[in-house]
mmCIF file of C-alpha atoms in Angstrom:
data_model
loop_
_atom_site.group_PDB
_atom_site.id
_atom_site.type_symbol
_atom_site.label_atom_id
_atom_site.label_comp_id
_atom_site.label_asym_id
_atom_site.label_seq_id
_atom_site.Cartn_x
_atom_site.Cartn_y
_atom_site.Cartn_z
ATOM 1 C CA MET A 1 -1.046 -6.510 -36.113
ATOM 2 C CA ILE A 2 -0.505 -5.624 -31.849
ATOM 3 C CA VAL A 3 0.441 -8.473 -29.707
ATOM 4 C CA VAL A 4 -1.733 -8.946 -26.643
ATOM 5 C CA PRO A 5 1.225 -7.874 -22.818
ATOM 6 C CA PRO A 6 0.977 -10.943 -21.236
ATOM 7 C CA GLN A 7 0.399 -9.244 -18.213
ATOM 8 C CA LEU A 8 -2.947 -8.074 -19.738
ATOM 9 C CA ALA A 9 -3.649 -11.597 -20.801
ATOM 10 C CA ALA A 10 -2.776 -13.135 -17.171
ATOM 11 C CA THR A 11 -5.340 -11.617 -15.629
ATOM 12 C CA GLN A 12 -8.264 -11.781 -18.121
ATOM 13 C CA ILE A 13 -7.971 -15.677 -18.081
ATOM 14 C CA LYS A 14 -7.616 -15.391 -14.538
ATOM 15 C CA PHE A 15 -10.226 -13.600 -13.905
ATOM 16 C CA ASN A 16 -12.824 -14.170 -16.748
ATOM 17 C CA LYS A 17 -11.610 -17.805 -17.526
ATOM 18 C CA GLU A 18 -12.879 -18.949 -20.916
ATOM 19 C CA ALA A 19 -14.509 -15.198 -21.604
ATOM 20 C CA GLY A 20 -11.477 -13.493 -20.925
ATOM 21 C CA ARG A 21 -9.022 -16.464 -22.644
ATOM 22 C CA ALA A 22 -11.689 -15.463 -26.127
ATOM 23 C CA PHE A 23 -11.242 -11.808 -25.671
ATOM 24 C CA VAL A 24 -7.731 -11.907 -25.208
ATOM 25 C CA ALA A 25 -7.649 -14.263 -28.445
ATOM 26 C CA ALA A 26 -9.637 -11.798 -30.211
ATOM 27 C CA LEU A 27 -7.940 -8.361 -29.561
ATOM 28 C CA PRO A 28 -5.298 -8.038 -32.256
ATOM 29 C CA GLU A 29 -8.295 -8.242 -34.379
ATOM 30 C CA LEU A 30 -10.954 -6.864 -32.455
ATOM 31 C CA THR A 31 -8.275 -3.583 -32.374
ATOM 32 C CA ALA A 32 -7.162 -3.490 -35.993
ATOM 33 C CA SER A 33 -10.950 -3.504 -37.060
ATOM 34 C CA PHE A 34 -11.467 0.037 -34.737
ATOM 35 C CA VAL A 35 -8.746 1.173 -36.332
ATOM 36 C CA ASP A 36 -9.940 0.842 -39.648
ATOM 37 C CA ARG A 37 -14.020 1.417 -39.065
ATOM 38 C CA TRP A 38 -13.020 4.649 -37.473
ATOM 39 C CA GLU A 39 -9.760 5.822 -39.615
ATOM 40 C CA LEU A 40 -6.933 5.762 -36.904
ATOM 41 C CA ARG A 41 -3.342 5.532 -36.927
ATOM 42 C CA ILE A 42 -1.606 3.240 -33.801
ATOM 43 C CA THR A 43 1.394 5.830 -33.116
ATOM 44 C CA GLY A 44 2.412 4.169 -29.617
ATOM 45 C CA THR A 45 3.253 1.235 -27.547
ATOM 46 C CA PRO A 46 -0.575 -0.425 -26.314
ATOM 47 C CA LEU A 47 -0.955 0.205 -22.522
ATOM 48 C CA HIS A 48 -3.133 -2.508 -20.543
ATOM 49 C CA GLY A 49 -4.188 -2.346 -16.628
ATOM 50 C CA VAL A 50 -5.708 -5.227 -15.198
ATOM 51 C CA SER A 51 -9.291 -5.891 -17.388
ATOM 52 C CA ALA A 52 -8.342 -3.681 -21.303
ATOM 53 C CA LEU A 53 -5.661 -2.789 -23.383
ATOM 54 C CA VAL A 54 -5.111 1.082 -24.254
ATOM 55 C CA VAL A 55 -3.882 2.178 -27.883
ATOM 56 C CA PRO A 56 -2.860 5.281 -28.507
ATOM 57 C CA VAL A 57 -3.839 6.934 -31.682
ATOM 58 C CA ASP A 58 -4.557 9.506 -33.791
ATOM 59 C CA ARG A 59 -7.400 10.170 -35.214
ATOM 60 C CA ALA A 60 -7.621 11.800 -39.614
ATOM 61 C CA ASP A 61 -7.457 14.922 -38.493
ATOM 62 C CA GLY A 62 -4.633 14.120 -35.977
ATOM 63 C CA THR A 63 -6.119 14.880 -33.215
ATOM 64 C CA PRO A 64 -4.678 12.714 -30.716
ATOM 65 C CA ALA A 65 -6.690 10.049 -28.392
ATOM 66 C CA MET A 66 -6.857 6.454 -26.905
ATOM 67 C CA LEU A 67 -8.483 3.384 -28.448
ATOM 68 C CA LYS A 68 -9.245 1.212 -25.042
ATOM 69 C CA LEU A 69 -10.845 -2.582 -26.228
ATOM 70 C CA GLN A 70 -11.994 -3.874 -23.251
ATOM 71 C CA LEU A 71 -14.212 -6.845 -21.835
ATOM 72 C CA ARG A 72 -17.244 -5.964 -21.629
ATOM 73 C CA ASP A 73 -19.802 -6.541 -18.739
ATOM 74 C CA HIS A 74 -21.971 -5.558 -15.789
ATOM 75 C CA GLU A 75 -19.150 -3.048 -14.706
ATOM 76 C CA SER A 76 -17.944 -1.688 -17.524
ATOM 77 C CA GLU A 77 -20.703 -1.658 -19.720
ATOM 78 C CA GLY A 78 -21.611 1.640 -17.969
ATOM 79 C CA GLU A 79 -18.460 3.065 -18.173
ATOM 80 C CA PRO A 80 -19.781 5.213 -21.748
ATOM 81 C CA VAL A 81 -23.197 5.884 -20.045
ATOM 82 C CA ALA A 82 -21.176 8.205 -17.385
ATOM 83 C CA LEU A 83 -18.198 9.859 -19.144
ATOM 84 C CA ARG A 84 -21.281 11.134 -21.651
ATOM 85 C CA ARG A 85 -23.130 12.272 -18.769
ATOM 86 C CA TRP A 86 -20.059 13.866 -17.124
ATOM 87 C CA ASP A 87 -19.173 15.654 -20.096
ATOM 88 C CA GLY A 88 -15.425 15.828 -19.471
ATOM 89 C CA ASP A 89 -15.912 17.867 -16.303
ATOM 90 C CA GLY A 90 -13.285 15.569 -13.941
ATOM 91 C CA ALA A 91 -12.808 12.976 -16.334
ATOM 92 C CA VAL A 92 -11.698 11.414 -19.567
ATOM 93 C CA ARG A 93 -13.940 12.819 -22.455
ATOM 94 C CA LEU A 94 -15.364 10.264 -24.384
ATOM 95 C CA LEU A 95 -14.907 10.982 -28.352
ATOM 96 C CA ASP A 96 -16.465 7.642 -29.582
ATOM 97 C CA HIS A 97 -17.720 4.254 -28.876
ATOM 98 C CA ASP A 98 -19.281 1.104 -29.872
ATOM 99 C CA GLU A 99 -22.062 -0.484 -27.568
ATOM 100 C CA PRO A 100 -22.377 -4.063 -29.274
ATOM 101 C CA THR A 101 -18.031 -5.044 -28.314
ATOM 102 C CA GLY A 102 -17.816 -1.692 -25.247
ATOM 103 C CA THR A 103 -14.682 -0.351 -27.370
ATOM 104 C CA MET A 104 -14.298 3.471 -27.273
ATOM 105 C CA LEU A 105 -11.701 5.712 -28.147
ATOM 106 C CA LEU A 106 -10.934 8.402 -25.881
ATOM 107 C CA GLU A 107 -9.373 11.799 -25.534
ATOM 108 C CA ARG A 108 -5.292 11.285 -25.083
ATOM 109 C CA LEU A 109 -4.386 12.293 -21.281
ATOM 110 C CA ASP A 110 -0.964 12.107 -20.107
ATOM 111 C CA SER A 111 -0.102 8.670 -18.682
ATOM 112 C CA SER A 112 3.213 9.894 -17.896
ATOM 113 C CA ARG A 113 1.300 12.817 -15.487
ATOM 114 C CA MET A 114 -0.288 10.136 -13.035
ATOM 115 C CA LEU A 115 -0.944 10.843 -9.357
ATOM 116 C CA SER A 116 0.283 7.901 -7.857
ATOM 117 C CA ARG A 117 3.661 9.091 -8.723
ATOM 118 C CA VAL A 118 3.805 13.020 -8.015
ATOM 119 C CA ALA A 119 1.379 14.288 -5.831
ATOM 120 C CA ASP A 120 2.375 12.790 -1.479
ATOM 121 C CA PRO A 121 -0.676 10.645 -0.491
ATOM 122 C CA GLN A 122 -2.745 13.092 1.391
ATOM 123 C CA GLU A 123 -2.132 15.894 -1.187
ATOM 124 C CA GLY A 124 -3.392 13.217 -3.727
ATOM 125 C CA VAL A 125 -6.637 12.009 -1.206
ATOM 126 C CA LEU A 126 -7.370 15.554 -1.387
ATOM 127 C CA VAL A 127 -6.707 15.976 -5.691
ATOM 128 C CA ILE A 128 -8.724 12.554 -6.006
ATOM 129 C CA ALA A 129 -11.679 14.176 -3.503
ATOM 130 C CA ARG A 130 -12.086 16.648 -5.079
ATOM 131 C CA LEU A 131 -12.585 15.156 -9.049
ATOM 132 C CA LEU A 132 -15.160 12.595 -6.492
ATOM 133 C CA ALA A 133 -16.874 16.430 -5.512
ATOM 134 C CA ARG A 134 -17.222 17.180 -9.288
ATOM 135 C CA LEU A 135 -18.820 13.421 -10.115
ATOM 136 C CA HIS A 136 -21.348 13.321 -7.704
ATOM 137 C CA VAL A 137 -22.759 16.290 -9.073
ATOM 138 C CA ALA A 138 -24.406 14.808 -11.771
ATOM 139 C CA PRO A 139 -27.677 12.795 -11.736
ATOM 140 C CA ALA A 140 -27.537 9.415 -12.577
ATOM 141 C CA PRO A 141 -28.338 8.482 -15.613
ATOM 142 C CA ALA A 142 -31.358 5.885 -16.339
ATOM 143 C CA GLY A 143 -30.603 2.208 -16.353
ATOM 144 C CA MET A 144 -27.309 1.618 -14.183
ATOM 145 C CA ARG A 145 -26.602 -0.578 -12.099
ATOM 146 C CA ARG A 146 -27.732 0.322 -8.818
ATOM 147 C CA LEU A 147 -26.019 0.576 -5.039
ATOM 148 C CA ASP A 148 -29.153 -1.030 -3.163
ATOM 149 C CA ASP A 149 -29.225 -4.022 -5.719
ATOM 150 C CA ILE A 150 -25.226 -4.249 -4.900
ATOM 151 C CA ALA A 151 -26.031 -3.699 -1.212
ATOM 152 C CA ARG A 152 -29.098 -6.063 -0.682
ATOM 153 C CA ARG A 153 -27.572 -9.245 -2.217
ATOM 154 C CA MET A 154 -24.308 -8.341 -0.434
ATOM 155 C CA LEU A 155 -26.522 -9.098 2.602
ATOM 156 C CA GLN A 156 -27.688 -11.991 1.245
ATOM 157 C CA ARG A 157 -24.195 -13.738 0.519
ATOM 158 C CA THR A 158 -23.014 -12.546 3.687
ATOM 159 C CA PRO A 159 -24.320 -15.972 6.308
ATOM 160 C CA ALA A 160 -22.663 -18.395 4.011
ATOM 161 C CA ALA A 161 -19.538 -16.423 3.958
ATOM 162 C CA LEU A 162 -19.167 -15.817 7.429
ATOM 163 C CA GLU A 163 -19.098 -19.654 7.853
ATOM 164 C CA ARG A 164 -15.858 -19.671 5.400
ATOM 165 C CA ILE A 165 -14.088 -17.330 7.596
ATOM 166 C CA PRO A 166 -11.866 -19.474 10.414
ATOM 167 C CA ASP A 167 -10.429 -16.193 12.174
ATOM 168 C CA PRO A 168 -13.048 -15.677 14.871
ATOM 169 C CA GLU A 169 -11.266 -12.194 14.768
ATOM 170 C CA SER A 170 -11.386 -11.611 10.886
ATOM 171 C CA ARG A 171 -15.510 -13.076 11.268
ATOM 172 C CA ARG A 172 -16.338 -10.755 13.516
ATOM 173 C CA LEU A 173 -14.909 -7.922 11.793
ATOM 174 C CA VAL A 174 -17.243 -9.295 8.450
ATOM 175 C CA ALA A 175 -20.289 -9.499 10.552
ATOM 176 C CA ASP A 176 -19.767 -5.769 11.777
ATOM 177 C CA CYS A 177 -19.728 -4.563 8.513
ATOM 178 C CA ALA A 178 -22.679 -6.164 6.892
ATOM 179 C CA ALA A 179 -24.471 -5.113 10.133
ATOM 180 C CA ALA A 180 -23.311 -1.496 9.525
ATOM 181 C CA VAL A 181 -24.472 -1.848 5.685
ATOM 182 C CA ARG A 182 -28.035 -3.150 6.549
ATOM 183 C CA GLU A 183 -28.864 0.065 8.496
ATOM 184 C CA VAL A 184 -27.569 1.988 5.811
ATOM 185 C CA VAL A 185 -29.023 -0.463 2.713
ATOM 186 C CA ASP A 186 -32.652 1.472 2.526
ATOM 187 C CA GLU A 187 -31.214 4.669 1.580
ATOM 188 C CA PRO A 188 -28.492 3.899 -0.543
ATOM 189 C CA GLY A 189 -28.135 7.522 -2.243
ATOM 190 C CA ASP A 190 -28.748 7.867 -6.216
ATOM 191 C CA ARG A 191 -25.530 10.197 -7.248
ATOM 192 C CA LEU A 192 -23.540 8.673 -10.201
ATOM 193 C CA LEU A 193 -20.235 7.202 -8.498
ATOM 194 C CA HIS A 194 -16.874 6.769 -10.069
ATOM 195 C CA TRP A 195 -16.620 3.247 -7.874
ATOM 196 C CA ASP A 196 -12.905 3.283 -8.470
ATOM 197 C CA LEU A 197 -10.650 5.872 -7.945
ATOM 198 C CA HIS A 198 -7.628 5.672 -6.647
ATOM 199 C CA ASP A 199 -4.258 8.026 -7.642
ATOM 200 C CA GLU A 200 -3.471 5.301 -10.318
ATOM 201 C CA ASN A 201 -6.977 5.986 -11.531
ATOM 202 C CA VAL A 202 -6.188 10.137 -12.094
ATOM 203 C CA LEU A 203 -4.295 11.415 -14.941
ATOM 204 C CA ALA A 204 -2.674 14.733 -16.036
ATOM 205 C CA ALA A 205 -4.013 16.539 -18.755
ATOM 206 C CA ASP A 206 -3.519 19.897 -20.717
ATOM 207 C CA ARG A 207 -6.750 21.637 -20.331
ATOM 208 C CA ALA A 208 -7.174 20.034 -16.399
ATOM 209 C CA PRO A 209 -4.756 19.536 -13.535
ATOM 210 C CA TRP A 210 -6.343 15.849 -12.889
ATOM 211 C CA LEU A 211 -8.842 13.808 -14.623
ATOM 212 C CA ALA A 212 -10.512 10.580 -13.664
ATOM 213 C CA ILE A 213 -9.624 7.992 -15.779
ATOM 214 C CA ASP A 214 -11.537 4.251 -16.098
ATOM 215 C CA PRO A 215 -14.952 4.370 -13.990
ATOM 216 C CA LYS A 216 -16.668 1.303 -13.047
ATOM 217 C CA PRO A 217 -19.877 3.518 -11.994
ATOM 218 C CA LEU A 218 -23.036 2.941 -10.317
ATOM 219 C CA VAL A 219 -25.684 4.832 -8.515
ATOM 220 C CA GLY A 220 -25.430 5.134 -5.147
ATOM 221 C CA ASP A 221 -24.440 6.879 -1.792
ATOM 222 C CA PRO A 222 -21.097 9.125 -2.444
ATOM 223 C CA GLY A 223 -19.441 7.086 0.986
ATOM 224 C CA PHE A 224 -19.498 4.117 -1.169
ATOM 225 C CA ASP A 225 -16.491 5.910 -3.346
ATOM 226 C CA LEU A 226 -14.214 6.474 -0.477
ATOM 227 C CA TRP A 227 -12.836 2.815 -0.245
ATOM 228 C CA PRO A 228 -10.382 3.645 -3.182
ATOM 229 C CA ALA A 229 -8.320 6.200 -1.938
ATOM 230 C CA LEU A 230 -8.160 4.520 1.406
ATOM 231 C CA ALA A 231 -6.263 1.807 0.198
ATOM 232 C CA ASN A 232 -3.976 3.023 -2.713
ATOM 233 C CA PRO A 233 -1.253 2.964 -1.591
ATOM 234 C CA PHE A 234 -2.051 1.488 1.960
ATOM 235 C CA ARG A 235 -0.491 2.933 4.741
ATOM 236 C CA ALA A 236 -2.550 1.900 7.537
ATOM 237 C CA ASP A 237 -1.657 4.941 9.745
ATOM 238 C CA ASP A 238 -2.970 7.329 7.328
ATOM 239 C CA VAL A 239 -5.678 5.546 6.679
ATOM 240 C CA LEU A 240 -8.362 7.771 9.667
ATOM 241 C CA ARG A 241 -7.017 11.017 8.152
ATOM 242 C CA ARG A 242 -7.838 10.303 4.475
ATOM 243 C CA PHE A 243 -11.375 9.710 5.601
ATOM 244 C CA ASP A 244 -11.222 12.848 7.261
ATOM 245 C CA ALA A 245 -10.232 14.639 4.438
ATOM 246 C CA MET A 246 -12.691 13.394 1.865
ATOM 247 C CA THR A 247 -15.845 13.832 3.835
ATOM 248 C CA GLU A 248 -14.776 17.224 5.054
ATOM 249 C CA VAL A 249 -13.672 17.987 0.752
ATOM 250 C CA LEU A 250 -16.839 16.215 0.533
ATOM 251 C CA GLY A 251 -19.167 16.840 2.722
ATOM 252 C CA LEU A 252 -20.732 13.642 3.378
ATOM 253 C CA ASP A 253 -22.183 12.422 7.080
ATOM 254 C CA ARG A 254 -19.336 10.616 8.632
ATOM 255 C CA ALA A 255 -20.829 7.724 10.355
ATOM 256 C CA ARG A 256 -23.129 7.278 6.943
ATOM 257 C CA ALA A 257 -19.685 7.422 4.738
ATOM 258 C CA ARG A 258 -17.850 4.986 7.043
ATOM 259 C CA ALA A 259 -21.447 2.527 7.178
ATOM 260 C CA TRP A 260 -20.696 2.788 3.320
ATOM 261 C CA THR A 261 -16.333 1.881 3.467
ATOM 262 C CA TYR A 262 -17.461 -0.668 5.052
ATOM 263 C CA GLY A 263 -20.230 -2.202 2.956
ATOM 264 C CA ARG A 264 -16.661 -1.375 -0.114
ATOM 265 C CA VAL A 265 -14.966 -3.953 2.862
ATOM 266 C CA LEU A 266 -17.671 -6.175 3.115
ATOM 267 C CA GLN A 267 -17.836 -6.453 -0.526
ATOM 268 C CA ASN A 268 -13.824 -7.590 -1.214
ATOM 269 C CA CYS A 269 -13.990 -10.129 1.320
ATOM 270 C CA LEU A 270 -17.160 -11.415 -0.007
ATOM 271 C CA TRP A 271 -15.262 -12.224 -2.754
ATOM 272 C CA GLU A 272 -12.189 -12.701 -2.006
ATOM 273 C CA THR A 273 -14.363 -16.090 0.312
ATOM 274 C CA GLU A 274 -16.127 -16.831 -2.501
ATOM 275 C CA GLU A 275 -13.319 -17.783 -4.403
ATOM 276 C CA GLY A 276 -12.152 -19.662 -1.763
ATOM 277 C CA ARG A 277 -8.528 -17.571 -0.935
ATOM 278 C CA PRO A 278 -7.921 -15.444 1.826
ATOM 279 C CA LEU A 279 -9.028 -12.419 3.094
ATOM 280 C CA ASP A 280 -7.176 -9.362 2.631
ATOM 281 C CA ASP A 281 -4.894 -7.641 5.284
ATOM 282 C CA THR A 282 -5.905 -4.040 3.871
ATOM 283 C CA ASP A 283 -9.228 -4.521 3.514
ATOM 284 C CA LEU A 284 -9.464 -5.793 7.505
ATOM 285 C CA GLU A 285 -6.865 -3.163 8.906
ATOM 286 C CA ILE A 286 -9.487 -0.421 6.989
ATOM 287 C CA ALA A 287 -12.269 -1.999 8.961
ATOM 288 C CA ARG A 288 -10.330 -1.874 12.218
ATOM 289 C CA ARG A 289 -9.407 1.758 12.353
ATOM 290 C CA LEU A 290 -12.859 2.803 11.060
ATOM 291 C CA ARG A 291 -14.039 1.257 14.149
ATOM 292 C CA ARG A 292 -11.501 2.801 16.389
ATOM 293 C CA ALA A 293 -13.066 5.832 15.541
#
């Protein structure tokens, strides 16, 4: 019987309300059912992020793996599809998957060697850019959520959000982000994006120096994938240096990449405003730094 970490329970309830509460309550039994079904043996203490429980296991043949259990939603449901398409090239390899629950069996990487712990942030950004270059090569599978749909909905939500932002300078920044997205929304791109590749979602492995984990994939422009490495870890003076490094490695048009990075800032600001929370200073500063450039 596994014990659900209190931090995971708290974030599930905070972000997913009753669905999160139900997921947390079902986790011990759900874990046990997949251990039995896939003939696994639990070999370590469960790990967790904001939304998933990850349990170290061995398969029946002794192969080490990780059992990942998470609430299936519009972001996570594309994860196994993307991992199959990448097939271990730049990302963790998918070993098994249960469609109804979204539960996955993944290859075991080295969780003690996370990019955030062993690399200088500037070198870490180059690692992330090189991984993104590999991930973006893959043609996007049919049926995945698309950036053009997301961007158009963001633009529809922007006027109401602007009315709820009291600070004039912040309101102007968010409006500028929306204006930039409006310029590129008709060319949303067709690459398979990770959406959340920062230095805590990159682990070392025996078969490769670094591999990406925990994608929330969608189809779109590679510029929409840059924001996580600008914000994690956040250093205001590094924003432009990191942006330049990533656009160079990825061979991106800087103006388009900047516009889609504004799109990520807009996405975050809409979430905060609609939840009644203050805008994040990191997002606002990233927008300021890119605008000055």
